[in-house]
Amino acid sequence: MDNHSNKTQSGIKENILPFFLLVLINLFVGSMVGLERTILPILGEESFGIASASAALSFIVSFGFSKAIVNFFAGNLADRIGRKRVLLIGWAIGLTVPLLVIFAHAWWVVVAANILLGMNQALTWSMTVNMKVDLAKPDQRGLAVGFNEFAGYLGVALMAAISGYVASSYSLSPEPFYIGIGLVIIGFLLSLMVQDTEQHVKMQARQQNEESGSLSTKEVFKRTTWKNRNLSSSSFAGLTTNFKDGMAWGLFPIFFASGGLSVGQIGTVVALYPAAWGFFQLFTGLWSDRIGRRKLIVTGMFVQALALWFILLVDTYPLWILGAILLGIGTALVYPTILASISDVAHPEWRATSMGVYRFWRDSGYAFGALTAGIIADALSVNWAIGLVGALPFLSGLISMIRLEETLNKKPQ
């Protein structure tokens, strides 16, 4: 009996081993995206002769829409069949991604691989963050999400740098993607060792003991998208953050290449942005548990916009590095904080579904950002695309300043 109660105790310290196993798993989850971050925009131009920016960015559009749609179902699926099963399904899908890119004979195969990568990321990343929130106490959610996102984006950054180095030493493909096969196998084996967090969710639901615990998926979608001012403000902030990232993912390598940087230098700048994003989330998540969510979300949206405009205005390698770090810090201020804010507001029994809806809107930003940036870049220029996209996080900062309430210690609804 005591053993059972210990198993369902809330708190990071009380669940230290399963918590940090999930942190480690998300390092491998993020690495799957980092593998492509430096290479694919250049691969499209050099190996497949993709001259149009919107065509080159099609792999991000396919990734973004796939991840967004599966996110929506992943949260609800997790509430129904359990987090661990969904996590393992995600890794099984992930194995197809490096294999398809290695054997790709045409660009559409790379685009198809990124549909599967989006599914892999939606299922695995969603589950690692949900399981950490399940294990944490309410006043540790920012820290829990911060650790999750730190590990994921550290993986993105490390693999963006490593894949750039491997590509410059050998070739753009297949050598870097051999690493991807190893990442999937290790991620799957580690996930087999994870304990499901279903008991923690049931315990938290019993503690809430509220009628609002049972809601239809349709009602949760409405609340998270527009009906609840806190959830909907968070959804828009997430969408504009990843709108900017979809543009950065696709256009930064092209922008910096036109500025005279080598593939190695581009790899460094492209890696430093998610590295700063990942590293500072360790602190911003914890910080939001201390001072609240609203201040960090508003500030972070403004910093993202200003960093993009700064990158446009400067033209030297050291200053681009500074701009990439600032952009990472701005993103770090909002990324774990929004997820913590969602988990503050949502009832435990529909929290994973609400976070799935939020992640649906957030990650559709990748696709909308890449699509819009590609069209603007083709019609005007890459510089115009970066500058105009910068206006969206600025607008979101203003909306969050007006509509978003402080959600820390707020009673779930």
Tab-separated table of N, CA and C in Angstrom, residues 244 252 256 268-281 300 303-304 306-308 310-311 317-333:
chain	number	residue	atom	x	y	z
A	244	LYS	N	7.440	32.159	-36.872
A	244	LYS	CA	8.786	32.736	-37.011
A	244	LYS	C	9.832	31.651	-37.183
A	252	PHE	N	16.908	31.038	-43.045
A	252	PHE	CA	18.199	31.430	-42.455
A	252	PHE	C	19.401	30.858	-43.217
A	256	PHE	N	21.963	33.532	-44.827
A	256	PHE	CA	23.358	33.621	-44.406
A	256	PHE	C	24.316	33.208	-45.530
A	268	THR	N	26.931	26.889	-37.599
A	268	THR	CA	27.153	27.469	-36.267
A	268	THR	C	26.029	28.429	-35.890
A	269	VAL	N	25.697	29.364	-36.796
A	269	VAL	CA	24.649	30.358	-36.510
A	269	VAL	C	23.296	29.667	-36.350
A	270	VAL	N	23.002	28.737	-37.274
A	270	VAL	CA	21.724	28.018	-37.237
A	270	VAL	C	21.616	27.169	-35.965
A	271	ALA	N	22.748	26.670	-35.476
A	271	ALA	CA	22.742	25.852	-34.249
A	271	ALA	C	22.645	26.706	-32.987
A	272	LEU	N	23.235	27.907	-33.006
A	272	LEU	CA	23.254	28.747	-31.801
A	272	LEU	C	21.858	29.253	-31.419
A	273	TYR	N	21.017	29.449	-32.404
A	273	TYR	CA	19.645	29.896	-32.120
A	273	TYR	C	18.884	28.857	-31.294
A	274	PRO	N	18.759	27.594	-31.722
A	274	PRO	CA	18.093	26.615	-30.844
A	274	PRO	C	18.912	26.264	-29.600
A	275	ALA	N	20.244	26.459	-29.653
A	275	ALA	CA	21.067	26.190	-28.461
A	275	ALA	C	20.708	27.168	-27.346
A	276	ALA	N	20.614	28.464	-27.702
A	276	ALA	CA	20.212	29.478	-26.720
A	276	ALA	C	18.775	29.238	-26.279
A	277	TRP	N	17.926	28.917	-27.223
A	277	TRP	CA	16.521	28.584	-26.966
A	277	TRP	C	16.441	27.439	-25.965
A	278	GLY	N	17.208	26.387	-26.191
A	278	GLY	CA	17.193	25.232	-25.300
A	278	GLY	C	17.795	25.525	-23.947
A	279	PHE	N	18.983	26.147	-23.935
A	279	PHE	CA	19.712	26.372	-22.680
A	279	PHE	C	18.944	27.273	-21.722
A	280	PHE	N	18.436	28.396	-22.226
A	280	PHE	CA	17.800	29.369	-21.334
A	280	PHE	C	16.436	28.920	-20.819
A	281	GLN	N	15.847	27.894	-21.469
A	281	GLN	CA	14.583	27.364	-20.960
A	281	GLN	C	14.736	26.708	-19.590
A	300	GLY	N	8.997	37.945	-24.011
A	300	GLY	CA	9.582	37.032	-24.991
A	300	GLY	C	9.090	37.278	-26.405
A	303	VAL	N	10.926	40.373	-27.699
A	303	VAL	CA	12.353	40.097	-27.945
A	303	VAL	C	12.530	39.320	-29.256
A	304	GLN	N	11.633	38.376	-29.547
A	304	GLN	CA	11.716	37.626	-30.803
A	304	GLN	C	11.626	38.556	-32.011
A	306	LEU	N	12.222	41.837	-32.170
A	306	LEU	CA	13.379	42.737	-32.244
A	306	LEU	C	14.629	42.006	-32.714
A	307	ALA	N	14.784	40.746	-32.317
A	307	ALA	CA	15.951	39.951	-32.735
A	307	ALA	C	15.942	39.714	-34.246
A	308	LEU	N	14.773	39.422	-34.815
A	308	LEU	CA	14.675	39.219	-36.266
A	308	LEU	C	15.054	40.487	-37.017
A	310	PHE	N	16.947	42.879	-35.905
A	310	PHE	CA	18.381	43.091	-35.679
A	310	PHE	C	19.207	42.278	-36.674
A	311	ILE	N	18.840	41.002	-36.880
A	311	ILE	CA	19.554	40.129	-37.827
A	311	ILE	C	19.541	40.730	-39.234
A	317	TYR	N	29.378	38.237	-39.418
A	317	TYR	CA	29.248	36.929	-38.763
A	317	TYR	C	29.081	37.049	-37.239
A	318	PRO	N	29.942	37.838	-36.525
A	318	PRO	CA	29.780	37.944	-35.061
A	318	PRO	C	28.422	38.526	-34.651
A	319	LEU	N	27.941	39.535	-35.409
A	319	LEU	CA	26.660	40.149	-35.056
A	319	LEU	C	25.485	39.228	-35.384
A	320	TRP	N	25.625	38.424	-36.440
A	320	TRP	CA	24.582	37.421	-36.727
A	320	TRP	C	24.524	36.374	-35.621
A	321	ILE	N	25.682	36.018	-35.089
A	321	ILE	CA	25.719	35.094	-33.944
A	321	ILE	C	24.961	35.699	-32.762
A	322	LEU	N	25.218	36.997	-32.492
A	322	LEU	CA	24.520	37.695	-31.402
A	322	LEU	C	23.009	37.708	-31.652
A	323	GLY	N	22.599	37.981	-32.894
A	323	GLY	CA	21.179	38.007	-33.241
A	323	GLY	C	20.518	36.647	-33.042
A	324	ALA	N	21.240	35.584	-33.430
A	324	ALA	CA	20.711	34.227	-33.265
A	324	ALA	C	20.517	33.892	-31.791
A	325	ILE	N	21.458	34.308	-30.954
A	325	ILE	CA	21.363	34.063	-29.505
A	325	ILE	C	20.183	34.838	-28.907
A	326	LEU	N	20.019	36.108	-29.326
A	326	LEU	CA	18.887	36.924	-28.847
A	326	LEU	C	17.552	36.302	-29.259
A	327	LEU	N	17.498	35.797	-30.489
A	327	LEU	CA	16.274	35.149	-30.957
A	327	LEU	C	15.971	33.897	-30.121
A	328	GLY	N	17.022	33.165	-29.780
A	328	GLY	CA	16.872	31.987	-28.918
A	328	GLY	C	16.386	32.347	-27.532
A	329	ILE	N	16.919	33.442	-26.970
A	329	ILE	CA	16.501	33.883	-25.630
A	329	ILE	C	15.027	34.302	-25.641
A	330	GLY	N	14.618	35.046	-26.668
A	330	GLY	CA	13.212	35.463	-26.782
A	330	GLY	C	12.278	34.272	-26.853
A	331	THR	N	12.692	33.258	-27.621
A	331	THR	CA	11.872	32.049	-27.742
A	331	THR	C	11.851	31.276	-26.430
A	332	ALA	N	12.998	31.244	-25.743
A	332	ALA	CA	13.094	30.535	-24.456
A	332	ALA	C	12.201	31.161	-23.392
A	333	LEU	N	12.004	32.465	-23.463
A	333	LEU	CA	11.146	33.137	-22.484
A	333	LEU	C	9.700	32.656	-22.585
